[in-house]
Amino acid sequence: MVKQRADLTFKYNLKHGRHSWLRLTPAYSIKIVQQILERDPTITYVLDPFSGTGTTGLVCAENNVRCDLTDINPFLVWFAKAKTANYTTDTLQQAQKCVHEICRHVLNNCETEPLWFPPIHNITRWWPKNRLVILAKIYQALNYHLPKPSPAKDLLLIAFCNLVINWSNAQFNHQSMSFKDESATQLTLFDEDRQILRQFSDLTEKIVASAHTSLKGKVAVYQEDARTLSLPGQEKYNCVITSPPYPNRMSYIRELRPYMYWLGYLTDGREAGELDWQAIGGTWGIATSRLQAWESNGTPIPYPGFEKMIGDIATQNTILANYVHRYFADIVKHLHNLYPILSPGARVFYIVGNSRFYNTIVPVEQIYAALLRDCGFTDAHVEVIRKRNSKKELFEYAVSAIKPE
Ligand SMILES: C[S@@+](CC[C@H](N)C(=O)[O-])C[C@H]1O[C@@H](n2cnc3c(N)ncnc32)[C@H](O)[C@@H]1O
């Protein structure tokens, strides 16, 4: 029987050094990448076109395998670069020194300017007012002591991202996230400011301690759309290890909003909706209304039964039918774009989950296998990795294939 296995999800990563630097629910487990690399020592140059928090890049770097990462989300590109960088002792000492200066600065009320708050809609749903003020003071002090981008600043900003989420009212107890109830959200703790500062210092120490490890493999990270990859290198990849968005209406922007607003990657809800619309499988804000008007350009999706499946979903909800159709049209574009940048004999691994809309199961893994074959890959193979949740028909799969010699 296939089981739910926490060790094959992002939860496993939370105990492993740099891998724990930022929680992203749809991140995959480091074990998945490790197993692929262990089984095939001929893998020398990996691409992850949907790299998210950079799990693939970090595992490759730890195993001395060269890897390029791409993602459409600029915040994740910044984060993956920081997570896979090598840090000098000077940088680590600078980060440790700065965190003390920042805490002193805040405790001594040294604000130089009016506080800035991120323009998040309904912000007090995220943080009660008092908590927001201390977080804003820390952010201001951080930028005062480290005004320019630098590796030390990256480490402190990662600690700050953890701090804002730890002290927020967000709860991650189901597929995406929700807020604690209204009465709990306005409570603040006795001596809370000092607790928050102490945690900022502890988080920085923890991040600095794991940043000490030196990474052997070279990692490059680019902001790219996987449908139109234009990577600078001449050399071709001999492996793809990736976990694209699943067609399950889960928005990455939604979960990443607190970090993206605080760090200036988003300035309003419209921008968030635009980014979600550009992302494959995006479905949030403006993306939903655009889906209503979306029409296929007629390119067939080469999976027998695809049209019937879309028709079945459309009888219940036409927006969802368009959502699923657009998702696979995007994956077809991505695969055609990817094929030429792989070397003959290259192996690809797509970690995907199936979906269900009303009574219609979307066999995502089978559709990927069919799309890979149609694109020219051979030996398309599907392996079940784990059961995803209590709904018994939802699983995670590895779909693999080979580019012929
Ligand atoms: C399932 S997540 C990847 C998680 C990753 N394996 C990790 O461990 O963190 C899918 C990623 O695809 C990215 N994405 C969505 N549409 C994209 C596109 N058109 N081009 C590149 N990346 C895209 C999202 O921003 C998201 O980070």
Short mmCIF file of C-alpha atoms and ligand atoms in Angstrom, two decimals:
data_model
loop_
_atom_site.label_atom_id
_atom_site.label_comp_id
_atom_site.label_asym_id
_atom_site.label_seq_id
_atom_site.Cartn_x
_atom_site.Cartn_y
_atom_site.Cartn_z
CA MET A 1 0.00 0.00 0.00
CA VAL A 2 1.28 3.50 -0.85
CA LYS A 3 1.63 5.61 2.33
CA GLN A 4 1.66 9.29 3.26
CA ARG A 5 5.36 9.90 3.98
CA ALA A 6 6.41 13.10 5.72
CA ASP A 7 10.06 12.29 4.90
CA LEU A 8 9.21 12.75 1.23
CA THR A 9 7.75 16.25 1.73
CA PHE A 10 9.13 19.70 2.60
CA LYS A 11 8.80 18.73 6.30
CA TYR A 12 11.93 16.56 6.09
CA ASN A 13 13.93 19.57 4.84
CA LEU A 14 13.08 21.64 7.93
CA LYS A 15 15.65 19.71 9.99
CA HIS A 16 18.47 19.97 7.48
CA GLY A 17 20.67 23.08 7.70
CA ARG A 18 20.32 25.41 4.73
CA HIS A 19 17.34 23.39 3.50
CA SER A 20 15.37 24.76 6.46
CA TRP A 21 15.97 28.41 5.60
CA LEU A 22 12.45 29.04 4.28
CA ARG A 23 9.30 27.04 4.49
CA LEU A 24 7.39 26.53 1.22
CA THR A 25 4.59 23.99 1.41
CA PRO A 26 5.02 22.73 -2.17
CA ALA A 27 8.81 22.36 -1.88
CA TYR A 28 9.85 18.76 -2.40
CA SER A 29 11.98 16.62 -0.15
CA ILE A 30 15.77 16.61 -0.51
CA LYS A 31 15.52 12.81 -0.44
CA ILE A 32 13.84 12.76 -3.86
CA VAL A 33 16.75 14.60 -5.48
CA GLN A 34 19.36 12.61 -3.52
CA GLN A 35 17.91 9.30 -4.69
CA ILE A 36 17.93 10.35 -8.34
CA LEU A 37 21.58 11.46 -8.11
CA GLU A 38 22.62 8.32 -6.21
CA ARG A 39 21.00 5.99 -8.73
CA ASP A 40 22.77 7.59 -11.70
CA PRO A 41 26.39 8.71 -11.24
CA THR A 42 26.55 9.82 -14.90
CA ILE A 43 24.46 12.90 -14.03
CA THR A 44 26.84 15.86 -14.28
CA TYR A 45 24.80 18.91 -15.26
CA VAL A 46 21.26 19.36 -13.93
CA LEU A 47 18.55 21.89 -14.78
CA ASP A 48 15.59 22.62 -12.53
CA PRO A 49 13.29 24.91 -14.56
CA PHE A 50 10.76 25.33 -11.69
CA SER A 51 13.24 25.68 -8.86
CA GLY A 52 11.18 27.36 -6.09
CA THR A 53 13.28 27.47 -2.92
CA GLY A 54 16.23 25.83 -4.71
CA THR A 55 16.07 22.34 -3.16
CA THR A 56 17.46 20.73 -6.35
CA GLY A 57 20.32 23.24 -6.58
CA LEU A 58 21.37 22.79 -2.97
CA VAL A 59 21.32 18.96 -3.11
CA CYS A 60 23.33 19.07 -6.35
CA ALA A 61 25.84 21.51 -4.83
CA GLU A 62 26.20 19.27 -1.75
CA ASN A 63 26.93 16.34 -4.08
CA ASN A 64 29.38 18.24 -6.27
CA VAL A 65 27.05 18.23 -9.29
CA ARG A 66 26.72 21.35 -11.42
CA CYS A 67 23.18 22.74 -11.56
CA ASP A 68 21.23 25.65 -13.10
CA LEU A 69 17.98 26.81 -11.56
CA THR A 70 15.23 28.95 -13.03
CA ASP A 71 12.02 30.28 -11.58
CA ILE A 72 9.57 32.97 -12.65
CA ASN A 73 9.25 34.45 -9.16
CA PRO A 74 11.96 37.08 -8.48
CA PHE A 75 11.78 36.59 -4.71
CA LEU A 76 12.45 32.86 -5.07
CA VAL A 77 15.32 33.58 -7.47
CA TRP A 78 16.91 35.89 -4.87
CA PHE A 79 16.30 33.32 -2.15
CA ALA A 80 17.69 30.34 -4.10
CA LYS A 81 20.83 32.34 -4.95
CA ALA A 82 21.39 33.10 -1.26
CA LYS A 83 20.66 29.50 -0.23
CA THR A 84 23.17 28.01 -2.67
CA ALA A 85 25.96 30.60 -2.23
CA ASN A 86 29.30 30.07 -0.51
CA TYR A 87 29.95 32.55 2.31
CA THR A 88 33.31 33.83 3.51
CA THR A 89 34.18 33.95 7.22
CA ASP A 90 34.19 37.76 6.98
CA THR A 91 30.62 37.77 5.69
CA LEU A 92 29.45 35.46 8.45
CA GLN A 93 31.14 37.57 11.10
CA GLN A 94 29.63 40.72 9.59
CA ALA A 95 26.12 39.17 9.77
CA GLN A 96 26.67 38.26 13.45
CA LYS A 97 27.99 41.72 14.28
CA CYS A 98 25.12 43.45 12.48
CA VAL A 99 22.41 41.51 14.25
CA HIS A 100 23.71 42.80 17.58
CA GLU A 101 23.88 46.36 16.25
CA ILE A 102 20.32 46.05 14.94
CA CYS A 103 18.97 44.78 18.28
CA ARG A 104 20.76 47.58 20.16
CA HIS A 105 19.50 50.14 17.66
CA VAL A 106 15.89 48.99 18.17
CA LEU A 107 16.12 48.75 21.97
CA ASN A 108 17.57 52.26 22.16
CA ASN A 109 14.80 53.64 19.91
CA CYS A 110 17.23 55.03 17.38
CA GLU A 111 14.72 55.37 14.53
CA THR A 112 15.88 57.96 12.07
CA GLU A 113 12.76 58.14 9.89
CA PRO A 114 9.05 57.40 10.15
CA LEU A 115 8.47 53.63 10.11
CA TRP A 116 7.56 51.95 6.84
CA PHE A 117 4.93 49.18 6.75
CA PRO A 118 4.52 46.80 3.83
CA PRO A 119 1.45 47.64 1.69
CA ILE A 120 -0.31 44.32 2.37
CA HIS A 121 -4.09 44.47 2.19
CA ASN A 122 -5.66 44.09 5.63
CA ILE A 123 -2.23 43.92 7.27
CA THR A 124 -3.49 43.66 10.87
CA ARG A 125 -4.95 40.30 9.96
CA TRP A 126 -1.31 39.20 9.62
CA TRP A 127 0.23 41.01 12.61
CA PRO A 128 -1.35 42.96 15.47
CA LYS A 129 -0.36 46.62 15.49
CA ASN A 130 2.28 46.39 18.29
CA ARG A 131 3.97 43.50 16.61
CA LEU A 132 4.01 45.29 13.30
CA VAL A 133 5.77 48.24 14.88
CA ILE A 134 8.63 46.15 16.28
CA LEU A 135 9.02 44.25 13.00
CA ALA A 136 9.10 47.56 11.11
CA LYS A 137 11.75 48.88 13.52
CA ILE A 138 13.91 45.81 12.95
CA TYR A 139 13.53 46.14 9.18
CA GLN A 140 14.45 49.82 9.30
CA ALA A 141 17.50 49.13 11.47
CA LEU A 142 18.57 46.31 9.15
CA ASN A 143 18.50 48.65 6.16
CA TYR A 144 20.24 51.37 8.15
CA HIS A 145 23.18 49.13 9.09
CA LEU A 146 23.30 47.37 5.72
CA PRO A 147 21.99 49.87 3.16
CA LYS A 148 23.33 48.06 0.07
CA PRO A 149 22.69 44.49 -1.17
CA SER A 150 25.39 42.16 0.17
CA PRO A 151 25.78 38.49 1.15
CA ALA A 152 25.58 39.43 4.87
CA LYS A 153 22.37 41.35 4.22
CA ASP A 154 20.91 38.33 2.38
CA LEU A 155 21.43 36.19 5.49
CA LEU A 156 19.81 38.76 7.76
CA LEU A 157 16.87 39.18 5.38
CA ILE A 158 16.32 35.41 5.42
CA ALA A 159 16.30 35.52 9.23
CA PHE A 160 13.85 38.43 9.00
CA CYS A 161 11.53 36.45 6.65
CA ASN A 162 11.43 33.65 9.24
CA LEU A 163 10.78 36.16 11.98
CA VAL A 164 7.80 37.78 10.22
CA ILE A 165 6.16 34.45 9.50
CA ASN A 166 6.83 33.05 13.01
CA TRP A 167 5.14 36.08 14.57
CA SER A 168 2.27 36.27 12.09
CA ASN A 169 -1.26 34.97 12.50
CA ALA A 170 -0.83 32.70 9.47
CA GLN A 171 -1.47 29.02 10.04
CA PHE A 172 -0.21 26.29 7.77
CA ASN A 173 -2.51 23.53 8.78
CA HIS A 174 -3.95 22.61 5.43
CA GLN A 175 -3.01 22.69 1.77
CA SER A 176 -2.25 26.39 1.68
CA MET A 177 -2.68 28.71 4.68
CA SER A 178 -5.29 30.50 6.77
CA PHE A 179 -5.38 32.99 9.66
CA LYS A 180 -5.87 32.37 13.36
CA ASP A 181 -9.22 33.57 14.57
CA GLU A 182 -9.82 37.28 15.15
CA SER A 183 -9.69 37.23 18.98
CA ALA A 184 -6.24 35.58 19.03
CA THR A 185 -4.86 37.97 16.44
CA GLN A 186 -4.98 41.09 18.61
CA LEU A 187 -3.21 39.56 21.63
CA THR A 188 0.39 40.45 22.31
CA LEU A 189 2.62 38.80 24.89
CA PHE A 190 4.25 40.37 27.91
CA ASP A 191 7.73 41.57 26.95
CA GLU A 192 7.02 40.63 23.39
CA ASP A 193 9.41 43.12 21.80
CA ARG A 194 12.38 41.56 23.58
CA GLN A 195 11.22 38.07 22.67
CA ILE A 196 11.01 39.08 19.02
CA LEU A 197 14.48 40.62 19.07
CA ARG A 198 15.90 37.55 20.81
CA GLN A 199 14.35 35.33 18.19
CA PHE A 200 15.78 37.48 15.39
CA SER A 201 19.21 37.04 16.89
CA ASP A 202 18.72 33.26 17.36
CA LEU A 203 17.45 32.83 13.81
CA THR A 204 20.45 34.71 12.46
CA GLU A 205 22.82 32.53 14.51
CA LYS A 206 21.18 29.38 13.16
CA ILE A 207 21.36 30.59 9.56
CA VAL A 208 24.97 31.71 9.95
CA ALA A 209 25.89 28.31 11.46
CA SER A 210 24.50 26.44 8.44
CA ALA A 211 25.95 28.97 5.96
CA HIS A 212 29.42 27.87 7.15
CA THR A 213 29.24 24.64 5.13
CA SER A 214 31.08 25.08 1.89
CA LEU A 215 29.27 23.84 -1.23
CA LYS A 216 31.29 21.99 -3.85
CA GLY A 217 28.99 22.01 -6.88
CA LYS A 218 28.46 25.19 -8.91
CA VAL A 219 24.91 26.57 -8.95
CA ALA A 220 23.57 29.37 -11.17
CA VAL A 221 20.08 30.82 -10.68
CA TYR A 222 18.12 32.77 -13.31
CA GLN A 223 14.74 34.44 -13.42
CA GLU A 224 13.16 32.79 -16.46
CA ASP A 225 9.81 31.64 -17.75
CA ALA A 226 10.03 27.87 -18.27
CA ARG A 227 7.90 28.25 -21.44
CA THR A 228 10.54 30.44 -23.11
CA LEU A 229 13.85 29.41 -21.57
CA SER A 230 16.81 31.42 -22.91
CA LEU A 231 19.73 30.27 -20.82
CA PRO A 232 23.16 31.74 -21.52
CA GLY A 233 25.26 28.53 -21.46
CA GLN A 234 26.51 26.64 -24.53
CA GLU A 235 26.74 23.30 -22.76
CA LYS A 236 23.63 21.11 -22.70
CA TYR A 237 22.06 19.57 -19.60
CA ASN A 238 22.22 15.81 -19.11
CA CYS A 239 19.45 15.77 -16.50
CA VAL A 240 16.32 17.65 -15.45
CA ILE A 241 15.06 17.22 -11.90
CA THR A 242 12.04 19.34 -11.15
CA SER A 243 8.69 19.72 -9.51
CA PRO A 244 6.48 21.98 -11.63
CA PRO A 245 3.33 23.54 -10.19
CA TYR A 246 0.55 20.96 -9.92
CA PRO A 247 -2.81 21.75 -11.52
CA ASN A 248 -4.46 22.04 -8.11
CA ARG A 249 -5.19 25.77 -7.93
CA MET A 250 -2.57 26.33 -5.29
CA SER A 251 -1.01 29.78 -5.54
CA TYR A 252 2.66 30.14 -4.57
CA ILE A 253 2.21 33.90 -4.39
CA ARG A 254 -0.41 33.51 -1.69
CA GLU A 255 1.99 31.78 0.70
CA LEU A 256 4.94 34.00 -0.21
CA ARG A 257 3.10 37.32 0.16
CA PRO A 258 4.47 38.33 3.58
CA TYR A 259 8.08 37.99 2.44
CA MET A 260 7.48 39.50 -0.97
CA TYR A 261 5.78 42.62 0.43
CA TRP A 262 8.30 43.16 3.24
CA LEU A 263 11.29 42.77 0.91
CA GLY A 264 9.74 44.99 -1.78
CA TYR A 265 9.08 42.33 -4.44
CA LEU A 266 5.36 43.25 -4.43
CA THR A 267 3.74 46.62 -3.95
CA ASP A 268 0.07 45.86 -4.52
CA GLY A 269 -2.50 43.15 -5.02
CA ARG A 270 -2.68 43.75 -8.75
CA GLU A 271 1.02 42.97 -9.12
CA ALA A 272 0.52 39.77 -7.12
CA GLY A 273 -2.33 38.74 -9.45
CA GLU A 274 -0.21 39.55 -12.54
CA LEU A 275 2.65 37.40 -11.31
CA ASP A 276 0.24 34.57 -10.54
CA TRP A 277 -1.24 34.85 -14.02
CA GLN A 278 2.23 34.55 -15.57
CA ALA A 279 3.00 31.51 -13.42
CA ILE A 280 1.92 28.12 -14.71
CA GLY A 281 -1.10 26.96 -12.73
CA GLY A 282 -1.63 30.46 -11.28
CA THR A 283 -5.16 31.08 -10.23
CA TRP A 284 -5.26 33.96 -7.81
CA GLY A 285 -6.84 37.44 -8.01
CA ILE A 286 -6.86 38.73 -11.55
CA ALA A 287 -5.75 35.31 -12.82
CA THR A 288 -9.20 33.89 -12.02
CA SER A 289 -11.09 36.49 -14.03
CA ARG A 290 -8.69 36.12 -16.97
CA LEU A 291 -9.26 32.38 -16.99
CA GLN A 292 -12.91 33.02 -17.67
CA ALA A 293 -11.99 34.63 -21.00
CA TRP A 294 -9.09 32.27 -21.83
CA GLU A 295 -9.31 30.34 -25.10
CA SER A 296 -7.02 27.61 -26.38
CA ASN A 297 -5.04 28.54 -29.52
CA GLY A 298 -6.08 25.15 -30.91
CA THR A 299 -2.82 23.31 -30.16
CA PRO A 300 -3.94 19.77 -29.32
CA ILE A 301 -2.92 18.21 -26.00
CA PRO A 302 -1.75 14.78 -27.13
CA TYR A 303 -3.37 12.64 -24.46
CA PRO A 304 -6.27 10.38 -25.44
CA GLY A 305 -9.37 11.46 -23.57
CA PHE A 306 -8.09 14.97 -22.81
CA GLU A 307 -11.01 16.72 -24.51
CA LYS A 308 -13.57 14.52 -22.79
CA MET A 309 -11.94 15.21 -19.42
CA ILE A 310 -12.05 18.98 -20.01
CA GLY A 311 -15.68 18.65 -21.20
CA ASP A 312 -16.60 16.77 -18.00
CA ILE A 313 -15.07 19.47 -15.80
CA ALA A 314 -16.76 22.18 -17.93
CA THR A 315 -20.19 20.72 -17.19
CA GLN A 316 -19.53 21.70 -13.56
CA ASN A 317 -17.38 24.80 -13.94
CA THR A 318 -16.03 26.36 -17.14
CA ILE A 319 -13.33 28.41 -15.36
CA LEU A 320 -11.85 25.24 -13.89
CA ALA A 321 -12.00 23.53 -17.28
CA ASN A 322 -10.06 26.48 -18.77
CA TYR A 323 -7.65 26.33 -15.83
CA VAL A 324 -6.75 22.68 -16.47
CA HIS A 325 -6.61 23.16 -20.24
CA ARG A 326 -4.33 26.22 -19.97
CA TYR A 327 -2.09 24.39 -17.49
CA PHE A 328 -1.34 21.57 -19.95
CA ALA A 329 -1.02 23.95 -22.92
CA ASP A 330 1.72 25.69 -20.88
CA ILE A 331 3.45 22.40 -20.05
CA VAL A 332 3.47 21.48 -23.78
CA LYS A 333 5.19 24.84 -24.51
CA HIS A 334 7.69 24.22 -21.73
CA LEU A 335 8.63 20.71 -22.93
CA HIS A 336 9.12 21.86 -26.54
CA ASN A 337 11.30 24.67 -25.30
CA LEU A 338 13.33 22.38 -23.07
CA TYR A 339 14.04 19.58 -25.55
CA PRO A 340 16.74 21.39 -27.61
CA ILE A 341 18.80 22.37 -24.55
CA LEU A 342 19.22 18.76 -23.39
CA SER A 343 22.07 16.53 -24.52
CA PRO A 344 21.28 13.21 -26.26
CA GLY A 345 20.70 10.55 -23.59
CA ALA A 346 19.59 13.20 -21.03
CA ARG A 347 17.17 11.98 -18.39
CA VAL A 348 14.24 14.03 -17.11
CA PHE A 349 12.37 13.62 -13.82
CA TYR A 350 9.10 15.48 -13.23
CA ILE A 351 7.67 15.19 -9.72
CA VAL A 352 3.94 15.85 -10.06
CA GLY A 353 0.66 15.29 -8.27
CA ASN A 354 -2.67 14.30 -9.77
CA SER A 355 -5.83 16.33 -9.16
CA ARG A 356 -9.52 15.89 -8.87
CA PHE A 357 -12.19 18.39 -9.87
CA TYR A 358 -15.68 17.36 -8.80
CA ASN A 359 -15.89 13.72 -9.91
CA THR A 360 -13.24 14.01 -12.57
CA ILE A 361 -9.75 12.76 -11.80
CA VAL A 362 -7.02 14.54 -13.77
CA PRO A 363 -4.33 11.84 -14.28
CA VAL A 364 -1.53 14.43 -14.33
CA GLU A 365 1.23 11.78 -14.29
CA GLN A 366 -0.19 9.93 -17.31
CA ILE A 367 -0.67 13.18 -19.20
CA TYR A 368 2.95 14.19 -18.51
CA ALA A 369 4.14 10.78 -19.75
CA ALA A 370 2.08 11.24 -22.96
CA LEU A 371 3.35 14.80 -23.48
CA LEU A 372 6.96 13.69 -23.01
CA ARG A 373 6.53 10.91 -25.60
CA ASP A 374 4.89 13.28 -28.04
CA CYS A 375 7.78 15.72 -27.63
CA GLY A 376 10.32 13.04 -28.65
CA PHE A 377 11.38 11.51 -25.33
CA THR A 378 11.46 7.72 -24.96
CA ASP A 379 11.11 5.28 -22.04
CA ALA A 380 8.47 7.43 -20.30
CA HIS A 381 7.88 5.81 -16.92
CA VAL A 382 5.62 6.62 -13.95
CA GLU A 383 6.51 5.72 -10.34
CA VAL A 384 4.30 6.47 -7.31
CA ILE A 385 6.18 8.33 -4.58
CA ARG A 386 3.59 8.85 -1.84
CA LYS A 387 -0.01 9.37 -0.96
CA ARG A 388 -0.64 13.13 -0.72
CA ASN A 389 -3.40 13.53 1.85
CA SER A 390 -6.45 11.95 3.28
CA LYS A 391 -8.32 12.06 -0.03
CA LYS A 392 -7.47 8.59 -1.15
CA GLU A 393 -7.02 9.20 -4.85
CA LEU A 394 -4.35 11.94 -4.60
CA PHE A 395 -0.72 10.83 -5.03
CA GLU A 396 2.68 12.25 -5.88
CA TYR A 397 4.53 10.61 -8.78
CA ALA A 398 7.92 10.73 -10.46
CA VAL A 399 7.52 10.78 -14.25
CA SER A 400 10.81 10.06 -15.97
CA ALA A 401 11.91 9.82 -19.61
CA ILE A 402 15.03 9.89 -21.79
CA LYS A 403 16.01 12.04 -24.76
CA PRO A 404 17.13 9.54 -27.42
CA GLU A 405 20.86 9.33 -28.31
C1 LIG B 1 6.27 23.15 -6.88
S1 LIG B 1 7.16 24.65 -6.89
C2 LIG B 1 8.82 24.09 -6.92
C3 LIG B 1 9.30 23.75 -5.55
C4 LIG B 1 10.74 23.35 -5.52
N1 LIG B 1 10.95 22.00 -6.01
C5 LIG B 1 11.27 23.45 -4.08
O1 LIG B 1 11.70 22.41 -3.55
O2 LIG B 1 11.19 24.52 -3.50
C6 LIG B 1 6.92 25.21 -8.53
C7 LIG B 1 7.64 26.49 -8.88
O3 LIG B 1 7.37 26.79 -10.25
C8 LIG B 1 7.47 28.20 -10.40
N2 LIG B 1 6.84 28.56 -11.69
C9 LIG B 1 5.53 28.65 -11.99
N3 LIG B 1 5.37 28.99 -13.27
C10 LIG B 1 6.61 29.12 -13.81
C11 LIG B 1 7.09 29.45 -15.09
N4 LIG B 1 6.26 29.76 -16.10
N5 LIG B 1 8.43 29.47 -15.29
C12 LIG B 1 9.28 29.20 -14.27
N6 LIG B 1 8.88 28.90 -13.01
C13 LIG B 1 7.56 28.86 -12.80
C14 LIG B 1 6.77 28.74 -9.17
O4 LIG B 1 7.17 30.07 -8.90
C15 LIG B 1 7.22 27.74 -8.10
O5 LIG B 1 8.34 28.24 -7.42
#
